[in-house]
mmCIF file of C-alpha atoms in Angstrom:
data_model
loop_
_atom_site.group_PDB
_atom_site.id
_atom_site.type_symbol
_atom_site.label_atom_id
_atom_site.label_comp_id
_atom_site.label_asym_id
_atom_site.label_seq_id
_atom_site.Cartn_x
_atom_site.Cartn_y
_atom_site.Cartn_z
ATOM 1 C CA MET A 1 98.451 116.587 119.213
ATOM 2 C CA SER A 2 99.762 119.843 117.098
ATOM 3 C CA PHE A 3 99.984 120.550 113.331
ATOM 4 C CA LEU A 4 103.644 119.839 113.267
ATOM 5 C CA ARG A 5 103.686 116.839 115.427
ATOM 6 C CA PHE A 6 101.561 114.890 113.077
ATOM 7 C CA VAL A 7 103.666 116.386 109.917
ATOM 8 C CA GLY A 8 106.525 115.444 111.867
ATOM 9 C CA PHE A 9 105.072 111.936 113.018
ATOM 10 C CA GLY A 10 104.056 111.175 109.404
ATOM 11 C CA LEU A 11 107.868 111.892 107.998
ATOM 12 C CA ARG A 12 109.173 109.740 110.612
ATOM 13 C CA SER A 13 106.840 106.600 109.515
ATOM 14 C CA ALA A 14 107.849 107.730 105.650
ATOM 15 C CA ARG A 15 111.457 107.427 107.031
ATOM 16 C CA ARG A 16 111.530 104.915 108.880
ATOM 17 C CA ARG A 17 109.488 102.456 106.054
ATOM 18 C CA LEU A 18 111.332 103.600 102.802
ATOM 19 C CA GLY A 19 110.212 99.900 101.377
ATOM 20 C CA LEU A 20 106.636 101.247 101.601
ATOM 21 C CA VAL A 21 108.092 104.819 99.532
ATOM 22 C CA LEU A 22 109.420 102.032 97.027
ATOM 23 C CA LEU A 23 106.128 99.876 96.950
ATOM 24 C CA VAL A 24 104.140 103.523 95.532
ATOM 25 C CA TYR A 25 106.393 104.668 93.386
ATOM 26 C CA LEU A 26 106.682 101.401 91.418
ATOM 27 C CA ALA A 27 102.814 100.838 91.433
ATOM 28 C CA ALA A 28 102.608 103.974 89.101
ATOM 29 C CA LEU A 29 106.524 103.513 87.660
ATOM 30 C CA VAL A 30 105.644 100.240 86.129
ATOM 31 C CA PRO A 31 102.724 100.199 83.580
ATOM 32 C CA ALA A 32 104.311 103.769 82.973
ATOM 33 C CA LEU A 33 107.223 101.866 81.523
ATOM 34 C CA ALA A 34 105.047 99.104 80.017
ATOM 35 C CA VAL A 35 103.532 101.757 77.548
ATOM 36 C CA ALA A 36 106.913 103.124 77.230
ATOM 37 C CA ALA A 37 108.816 99.866 75.739
ATOM 38 C CA LEU A 38 105.290 99.852 73.624
ATOM 39 C CA ALA A 39 105.738 103.515 72.656
ATOM 40 C CA ALA A 40 109.722 102.367 71.710
ATOM 41 C CA LEU A 41 108.384 99.342 69.845
ATOM 42 C CA GLU A 42 105.304 100.823 67.816
ATOM 43 C CA MET A 43 106.791 104.290 67.321
ATOM 44 C CA GLY A 44 110.857 104.395 67.650
ATOM 45 C CA PRO A 45 111.216 102.553 63.586
ATOM 46 C CA GLN A 46 109.655 105.661 62.737
ATOM 47 C CA LEU A 47 111.243 107.770 64.810
ATOM 48 C CA ALA A 48 115.063 106.853 64.575
ATOM 49 C CA GLY A 49 116.836 109.180 62.463
ATOM 50 C CA SER A 50 113.809 110.928 61.060
ATOM 51 C CA LEU A 51 113.118 114.474 60.740
ATOM 52 C CA PHE A 52 110.902 114.601 63.810
ATOM 53 C CA ALA A 53 112.847 113.037 65.959
ATOM 54 C CA ARG A 54 115.465 115.831 65.563
ATOM 55 C CA GLN A 55 112.832 118.253 65.579
ATOM 56 C CA ALA A 56 111.438 116.835 69.010
ATOM 57 C CA LEU A 57 115.234 117.099 70.159
ATOM 58 C CA ALA A 58 115.576 121.198 68.662
ATOM 59 C CA GLY A 59 113.050 121.559 70.627
ATOM 60 C CA ASN A 60 109.282 121.601 69.125
ATOM 61 C CA ARG A 61 107.521 118.747 70.489
ATOM 62 C CA PHE A 62 104.108 120.607 70.284
ATOM 63 C CA GLY A 63 104.919 120.448 66.404
ATOM 64 C CA VAL A 64 106.410 117.328 66.148
ATOM 65 C CA TRP A 65 103.809 115.381 68.578
ATOM 66 C CA SER A 66 100.671 117.120 66.363
ATOM 67 C CA ASP A 67 102.061 115.672 63.492
ATOM 68 C CA LEU A 68 102.981 112.678 64.710
ATOM 69 C CA THR A 69 99.113 111.568 66.383
ATOM 70 C CA GLN A 70 97.963 112.205 62.492
ATOM 71 C CA SER A 71 99.805 110.257 61.126
ATOM 72 C CA PRO A 72 98.213 106.766 60.251
ATOM 73 C CA GLU A 73 101.820 105.104 60.073
ATOM 74 C CA SER A 74 103.245 106.357 63.220
ATOM 75 C CA GLY A 75 101.506 103.295 65.724
ATOM 76 C CA TRP A 76 100.264 105.745 67.621
ATOM 77 C CA GLY A 77 96.557 104.681 68.700
ATOM 78 C CA VAL A 78 98.301 101.363 69.996
ATOM 79 C CA VAL A 79 100.028 103.141 72.170
ATOM 80 C CA VAL A 80 96.440 105.360 73.287
ATOM 81 C CA ALA A 81 94.472 101.691 73.503
ATOM 82 C CA ALA A 82 97.464 100.884 76.052
ATOM 83 C CA ALA A 83 97.050 103.772 77.931
ATOM 84 C CA TRP A 84 93.367 102.711 78.052
ATOM 85 C CA VAL A 85 94.030 99.984 79.650
ATOM 86 C CA ALA A 86 97.201 101.036 81.801
ATOM 87 C CA VAL A 87 95.500 104.383 83.400
ATOM 88 C CA PRO A 88 92.529 101.958 85.136
ATOM 89 C CA LEU A 89 95.654 99.649 86.392
ATOM 90 C CA VAL A 90 97.351 102.226 88.226
ATOM 91 C CA ALA A 91 94.466 103.521 89.526
ATOM 92 C CA LEU A 92 93.622 99.862 91.290
ATOM 93 C CA LEU A 93 97.186 99.420 92.160
ATOM 94 C CA GLN A 94 97.765 102.547 93.516
ATOM 95 C CA VAL A 95 93.833 101.278 95.753
ATOM 96 C CA LEU A 96 95.768 97.615 96.728
ATOM 97 C CA VAL A 97 99.026 99.358 97.610
ATOM 98 C CA ALA A 98 97.179 101.993 99.897
ATOM 99 C CA ALA A 99 95.571 99.256 101.726
ATOM 100 C CA GLY A 100 98.827 97.174 102.874
ATOM 101 C CA VAL A 101 100.639 101.115 103.685
ATOM 102 C CA VAL A 102 97.566 101.354 105.636
ATOM 103 C CA GLU A 103 97.838 98.471 107.357
ATOM 104 C CA SER A 104 102.149 98.650 107.740
ATOM 105 C CA LEU A 105 101.553 101.949 109.494
ATOM 106 C CA LEU A 106 98.980 101.379 111.823
ATOM 107 C CA PHE A 107 101.894 98.929 113.827
ATOM 108 C CA ARG A 108 99.093 96.226 115.148
ATOM 109 C CA GLU A 109 101.818 94.041 118.083
ATOM 110 C CA HIS A 110 99.666 91.076 115.926
ATOM 111 C CA ARG A 111 100.414 91.441 112.730
ATOM 112 C CA ARG A 112 103.997 91.735 113.363
ATOM 113 C CA GLU A 113 104.493 89.271 109.782
ATOM 114 C CA HIS A 114 104.150 90.892 106.330
ATOM 115 C CA PRO A 115 101.650 93.216 107.127
ATOM 116 C CA PHE A 116 101.653 94.622 103.337
ATOM 117 C CA LEU A 117 100.647 92.037 102.666
ATOM 118 C CA LEU A 118 98.036 90.949 105.191
ATOM 119 C CA GLY A 119 96.412 94.523 104.628
ATOM 120 C CA VAL A 120 96.198 94.419 100.857
ATOM 121 C CA GLY A 121 94.142 90.776 101.780
ATOM 122 C CA ARG A 122 92.524 92.162 104.353
ATOM 123 C CA HIS A 123 91.420 95.623 102.949
ATOM 124 C CA GLY A 124 92.047 95.759 99.340
ATOM 125 C CA TRP A 125 88.322 95.261 98.537
ATOM 126 C CA ARG A 126 86.483 97.837 101.044
ATOM 127 C CA PHE A 127 88.783 100.696 99.593
ATOM 128 C CA VAL A 128 87.984 99.524 95.968
ATOM 129 C CA ARG A 129 84.413 100.101 97.342
ATOM 130 C CA SER A 130 85.893 103.237 98.657
ATOM 131 C CA ALA A 131 87.434 104.608 95.593
ATOM 132 C CA VAL A 132 84.076 104.349 93.792
ATOM 133 C CA TRP A 133 82.399 106.325 96.631
ATOM 134 C CA TYR A 134 85.025 108.431 95.636
ATOM 135 C CA CYS A 135 85.489 108.750 92.710
ATOM 136 C CA LEU A 136 81.490 109.458 92.378
ATOM 137 C CA ALA A 137 81.977 112.311 95.180
ATOM 138 C CA LEU A 138 84.454 114.078 92.403
ATOM 139 C CA LEU A 139 81.537 114.180 89.162
ATOM 140 C CA PRO A 140 79.784 117.068 90.749
ATOM 141 C CA VAL A 141 83.079 118.499 91.601
ATOM 142 C CA ALA A 142 84.125 118.625 88.477
ATOM 143 C CA ALA A 143 80.516 119.917 86.715
ATOM 144 C CA LEU A 144 80.936 122.849 89.212
ATOM 145 C CA ALA A 145 84.588 123.927 89.015
ATOM 146 C CA GLY A 146 83.125 123.444 84.603
ATOM 147 C CA ALA A 147 79.787 125.425 85.508
ATOM 148 C CA ILE A 148 82.271 128.217 87.196
ATOM 149 C CA SER A 149 84.823 128.274 84.015
ATOM 150 C CA GLY A 150 82.171 127.951 81.648
ATOM 151 C CA LEU A 151 80.270 131.312 82.993
ATOM 152 C CA ALA A 152 83.343 133.028 83.170
ATOM 153 C CA GLY A 153 83.619 132.255 78.719
ATOM 154 C CA ASP A 154 80.500 133.089 78.101
ATOM 155 C CA ARG A 155 79.828 136.995 80.335
ATOM 156 C CA ALA A 156 83.906 136.682 78.222
ATOM 157 C CA ALA A 157 82.536 136.938 75.245
ATOM 158 C CA GLU A 158 79.782 138.833 75.942
ATOM 159 C CA LEU A 159 81.949 141.896 77.072
ATOM 160 C CA GLY A 160 84.855 141.316 75.309
ATOM 161 C CA ASP A 161 87.547 141.173 78.102
ATOM 162 C CA PRO A 162 88.994 138.287 78.181
ATOM 163 C CA ARG A 163 90.405 139.086 82.010
ATOM 164 C CA ILE A 164 86.994 138.163 82.756
ATOM 165 C CA GLN A 165 87.902 134.392 81.400
ATOM 166 C CA MET A 166 91.255 134.461 83.039
ATOM 167 C CA ALA A 167 89.489 135.067 86.796
ATOM 168 C CA GLY A 168 86.895 132.349 85.651
ATOM 169 C CA TRP A 169 90.187 129.993 85.633
ATOM 170 C CA GLY A 170 91.090 131.206 88.596
ATOM 171 C CA ALA A 171 88.133 130.985 90.681
ATOM 172 C CA ALA A 172 87.164 127.581 88.563
ATOM 173 C CA ALA A 173 90.919 126.371 89.944
ATOM 174 C CA LEU A 174 90.330 127.312 93.810
ATOM 175 C CA VAL A 175 87.050 125.945 93.951
ATOM 176 C CA GLY A 176 87.856 122.916 92.406
ATOM 177 C CA LEU A 177 91.214 122.779 94.800
ATOM 178 C CA LEU A 178 88.970 122.946 98.273
ATOM 179 C CA LEU A 179 86.111 120.938 97.342
ATOM 180 C CA PHE A 180 88.758 118.190 96.242
ATOM 181 C CA LEU A 181 90.821 118.373 99.671
ATOM 182 C CA VAL A 182 87.496 117.752 101.502
ATOM 183 C CA VAL A 183 86.687 114.890 99.377
ATOM 184 C CA ASP A 184 90.619 113.991 99.709
ATOM 185 C CA LEU A 185 90.861 114.242 103.393
ATOM 186 C CA ALA A 186 87.622 112.661 103.730
ATOM 187 C CA TYR A 187 88.379 109.743 101.717
ATOM 188 C CA ASP A 188 91.554 108.467 103.591
ATOM 189 C CA LEU A 189 89.527 109.167 106.951
ATOM 190 C CA SER A 190 86.704 106.755 105.844
ATOM 191 C CA ARG A 191 89.253 104.037 104.514
ATOM 192 C CA LEU A 192 91.157 104.181 107.468
ATOM 193 C CA ALA A 193 87.895 103.533 110.030
ATOM 194 C CA ALA A 194 87.015 101.242 107.651
ATOM 195 C CA ALA A 195 90.656 99.225 108.450
ATOM 196 C CA SER A 196 91.701 100.294 111.736
ATOM 197 C CA HIS A 197 87.955 98.119 112.958
ATOM 198 C CA GLY A 198 88.199 95.741 109.792
ATOM 199 C CA GLU A 199 84.560 97.235 109.049
ATOM 200 C CA GLY A 200 82.817 97.112 105.740
ATOM 201 C CA ARG A 201 79.954 100.090 105.167
ATOM 202 C CA THR A 202 82.385 102.149 103.175
ATOM 203 C CA LEU A 203 79.877 104.639 102.368
ATOM 204 C CA ALA A 204 77.945 105.372 105.576
ATOM 205 C CA GLY A 205 81.932 105.558 106.520
ATOM 206 C CA PHE A 206 82.766 108.508 103.866
ATOM 207 C CA PHE A 207 79.942 110.524 104.456
ATOM 208 C CA ARG A 208 80.469 110.372 108.245
ATOM 209 C CA ALA A 209 84.677 110.836 107.686
ATOM 210 C CA LEU A 210 83.173 114.097 105.028
ATOM 211 C CA LEU A 211 80.849 115.250 108.005
ATOM 212 C CA HIS A 212 84.020 115.361 110.270
ATOM 213 C CA THR A 213 86.399 117.505 107.272
ATOM 214 C CA LEU A 214 83.670 119.615 107.224
ATOM 215 C CA ARG A 215 83.009 120.402 110.385
ATOM 216 C CA HIS A 216 87.259 120.675 111.523
ATOM 217 C CA PRO A 217 88.303 122.575 107.707
ATOM 218 C CA LEU A 218 90.926 124.723 109.589
ATOM 219 C CA ARG A 219 92.372 121.467 111.634
ATOM 220 C CA LEU A 220 92.640 119.287 108.403
ATOM 221 C CA ALA A 221 93.337 121.526 105.415
ATOM 222 C CA PRO A 222 96.816 122.347 106.746
ATOM 223 C CA LEU A 223 97.757 118.693 107.142
ATOM 224 C CA TRP A 224 97.081 117.884 103.941
ATOM 225 C CA LEU A 225 98.372 121.186 102.472
ATOM 226 C CA ALA A 226 101.720 120.455 104.119
ATOM 227 C CA PHE A 227 102.266 117.566 102.183
ATOM 228 C CA ALA A 228 100.582 117.899 98.286
ATOM 229 C CA LEU A 229 102.122 121.355 97.921
ATOM 230 C CA PRO A 230 105.509 120.570 97.932
ATOM 231 C CA ALA A 231 104.950 117.508 96.111
ATOM 232 C CA VAL A 232 103.004 119.577 93.189
ATOM 233 C CA ALA A 233 106.496 122.083 93.195
ATOM 234 C CA LEU A 234 108.956 119.491 92.875
ATOM 235 C CA HIS A 235 106.644 118.808 90.028
ATOM 236 C CA LEU A 236 106.249 122.515 88.431
ATOM 237 C CA GLY A 237 110.373 122.741 88.807
ATOM 238 C CA PHE A 238 111.385 119.725 86.778
ATOM 239 C CA LEU A 239 108.751 121.268 84.236
ATOM 240 C CA ALA A 240 110.217 124.841 84.089
ATOM 241 C CA LEU A 241 113.883 122.785 83.261
ATOM 242 C CA ARG A 242 112.715 120.046 81.387
ATOM 243 C CA ALA A 243 111.349 123.732 79.206
ATOM 244 C CA ALA A 244 114.761 124.882 79.336
ATOM 245 C CA TRP A 245 116.791 122.037 77.991
ATOM 246 C CA SER A 246 116.874 120.092 75.026
ATOM 247 C CA PRO A 247 118.843 116.990 75.065
ATOM 248 C CA GLY A 248 120.812 115.962 72.556
ATOM 249 C CA THR A 249 122.713 112.665 72.589
ATOM 250 C CA GLY A 250 121.812 109.836 74.722
ATOM 251 C CA TRP A 251 123.813 110.433 78.065
ATOM 252 C CA GLU A 252 121.690 113.859 78.595
ATOM 253 C CA ILE A 253 117.831 112.194 77.474
ATOM 254 C CA ALA A 254 118.919 108.870 79.885
ATOM 255 C CA LEU A 255 119.999 112.395 82.489
ATOM 256 C CA LEU A 256 116.858 113.664 81.837
ATOM 257 C CA VAL A 257 114.813 110.230 82.158
ATOM 258 C CA LEU A 258 116.417 109.633 85.436
ATOM 259 C CA ALA A 259 115.848 113.404 86.303
ATOM 260 C CA GLN A 260 111.892 112.821 86.144
ATOM 261 C CA GLN A 261 112.206 110.291 88.541
ATOM 262 C CA VAL A 262 113.277 112.566 91.466
ATOM 263 C CA PRO A 263 109.573 114.643 92.047
ATOM 264 C CA PHE A 264 108.158 111.160 91.552
ATOM 265 C CA LEU A 265 109.806 109.070 94.180
ATOM 266 C CA ALA A 266 109.566 113.067 96.166
ATOM 267 C CA ALA A 267 105.965 112.176 96.005
ATOM 268 C CA ALA A 268 105.653 109.022 96.755
ATOM 269 C CA PHE A 269 107.369 109.863 99.903
ATOM 270 C CA LEU A 270 105.321 112.596 101.323
ATOM 271 C CA ARG A 271 102.101 110.420 100.132
ATOM 272 C CA VAL A 272 103.142 107.699 103.198
ATOM 273 C CA GLY A 273 104.320 110.515 104.878
ATOM 274 C CA LEU A 274 100.568 112.149 104.632
ATOM 275 C CA TRP A 275 99.459 108.598 105.789
ATOM 276 C CA GLY A 276 101.332 108.351 109.027
ATOM 277 C CA SER A 277 100.201 111.765 109.652
ATOM 278 C CA GLU A 278 96.674 111.074 109.641
ATOM 279 C CA ILE A 279 96.767 108.091 111.224
ATOM 280 C CA ALA A 280 97.774 109.669 113.857
ATOM 281 C CA TYR A 281 95.280 112.428 113.441
ATOM 282 C CA PHE A 282 92.210 109.474 113.122
ATOM 283 C CA GLN A 283 93.843 107.580 116.143
ATOM 284 C CA GLY A 284 94.235 110.787 118.444
ATOM 285 C CA LEU A 285 90.351 110.746 117.687
ATOM 286 C CA GLY A 286 89.496 107.314 119.533
ATOM 287 C CA GLU A 287 89.479 105.561 115.903
ATOM 288 C CA PRO A 288 85.915 106.188 115.774
ATOM 289 C CA HIS A 289 83.799 103.384 114.369
ATOM 290 C CA TRP A 290 83.169 105.541 110.735
ATOM 291 C CA ALA A 291 82.591 102.402 108.433
ATOM 292 C CA GLY A 292 80.369 100.410 110.902
ATOM 293 C CA ARG A 293 76.974 100.476 112.560
ATOM 294 C CA ARG A 294 76.244 103.627 115.064
ATOM 295 C CA ARG A 295 76.184 101.980 118.460
ATOM 296 C CA ARG A 296 73.468 103.293 120.388
ATOM 297 C CA ARG A 297 73.664 103.742 123.417
ATOM 298 C CA VAL A 298 71.674 101.539 126.004
ATOM 299 C CA ALA A 299 70.848 103.005 129.728
ATOM 300 C CA ARG A 300 71.672 100.699 132.411
ATOM 301 C CA ALA A 301 69.054 98.806 134.719
ATOM 302 C CA GLU A 302 69.373 98.476 138.129
ATOM 303 C CA PRO A 303 69.358 94.796 138.947
ATOM 304 C CA VAL A 304 66.634 93.576 140.924
ATOM 305 C CA ALA A 305 67.080 91.263 143.837
ATOM 306 C CA SER A 306 65.964 87.554 142.947
ATOM 307 C CA PRO A 307 63.049 86.659 144.893
ATOM 308 C CA GLU A 308 64.174 83.542 148.407
ATOM 309 C CA PRO A 309 63.884 80.252 147.719
ATOM 310 C CA ALA A 310 60.660 78.941 149.181
ATOM 311 C CA ALA A 311 61.338 76.784 152.441
ATOM 312 C CA ALA A 312 60.081 72.818 151.163
ATOM 313 C CA PRO A 313 57.142 71.401 153.314
ATOM 314 C CA GLY A 314 57.940 70.213 157.154
ATOM 315 C CA ALA A 315 61.144 72.179 157.550
ATOM 316 C CA GLU A 316 62.006 74.494 159.921
ATOM 317 C CA VAL A 317 62.074 77.935 159.264
ATOM 318 C CA ARG A 318 64.677 79.523 160.909
ATOM 319 C CA GLU A 319 64.882 83.136 161.123
ATOM 320 C CA GLU A 320 67.801 85.722 161.980
ATOM 321 C CA PRO A 321 68.039 88.005 164.234
ATOM 322 C CA GLY A 322 68.016 91.772 163.019
ATOM 323 C CA PRO A 323 70.626 94.071 164.407
ATOM 324 C CA GLY A 324 70.157 94.754 168.431
ATOM 325 C CA ALA A 325 67.800 91.464 168.524
ATOM 326 C CA ALA A 326 68.509 89.343 171.599
ATOM 327 C CA PRO A 327 70.483 86.747 171.271
ATOM 328 C CA PRO A 328 68.983 82.916 171.602
ATOM 329 C CA LEU A 329 68.170 81.194 174.921
ATOM 330 C CA PRO A 330 70.568 78.224 175.265
ATOM 331 C CA THR A 331 68.462 74.618 175.132
ATOM 332 C CA GLN A 332 68.918 72.183 177.604
ATOM 333 C CA SER A 333 70.063 69.038 177.017
#
């Protein structure tokens, strides 16, 4: 199957399963709404009709938030504490939702009833363990990108050339993106292997999927980029729109909030589409058992003829005539 067929299969999977797209979207939206409601409760009285609010609507958002967070009466500390709880909750919900999405997109013939809930129950703990290995694998990626940026900054300070710093940031971003791409693909493929066969060796599955990804980067990287780049472009487009538009009324703020949900909905659609394309790729490989024990090939032994049973004492032994032997003589009665 070619690259375009993988992408087309993934997009069709997402279009046919819009309920899964909505679940991926809600897994991030619901905790965010909870934090926003808490922020409105804690900070609303200080912001309503204040100079801070008028300056924020006029476009001076950075200065307003900088002053507001330093105010002891702003309630910002409560919002930050709630965000520290919401971030791991969103991550856990995304992992569990991914388990249900994968089971639903595998289209098991014997699992027609409630495949999403079945996937959460069957694969949720495996996917959580895979997420631990994924986060640990991202640590050296972040360290390497930070080291490149730091070295470029030191060199720029020595030579007094800010262009070196800019080049260092670009190099760090490029290296970080490439390594993140490899790790993220291995993370997805290892979860597919665990879910396809119900196998739980998630660490071994991650390393085997990582080895496969490193061996076939030109197959998998375009597939990942085909779904990741449009999502990033939509978010950047919204940020550009947001920078040029300062809402002044309640209706304009509501319209801005609705417009903000468009890139998030599109990102959820593309995420489900990426899962569908990765499943098609994984099934095209023959669904390897990456998360299970290695299966050794055992040589098949030649069958050995069993010995003839011994004749009982006193029994008459009759010999069967061989090929070409004369027929037995008839006995006289």
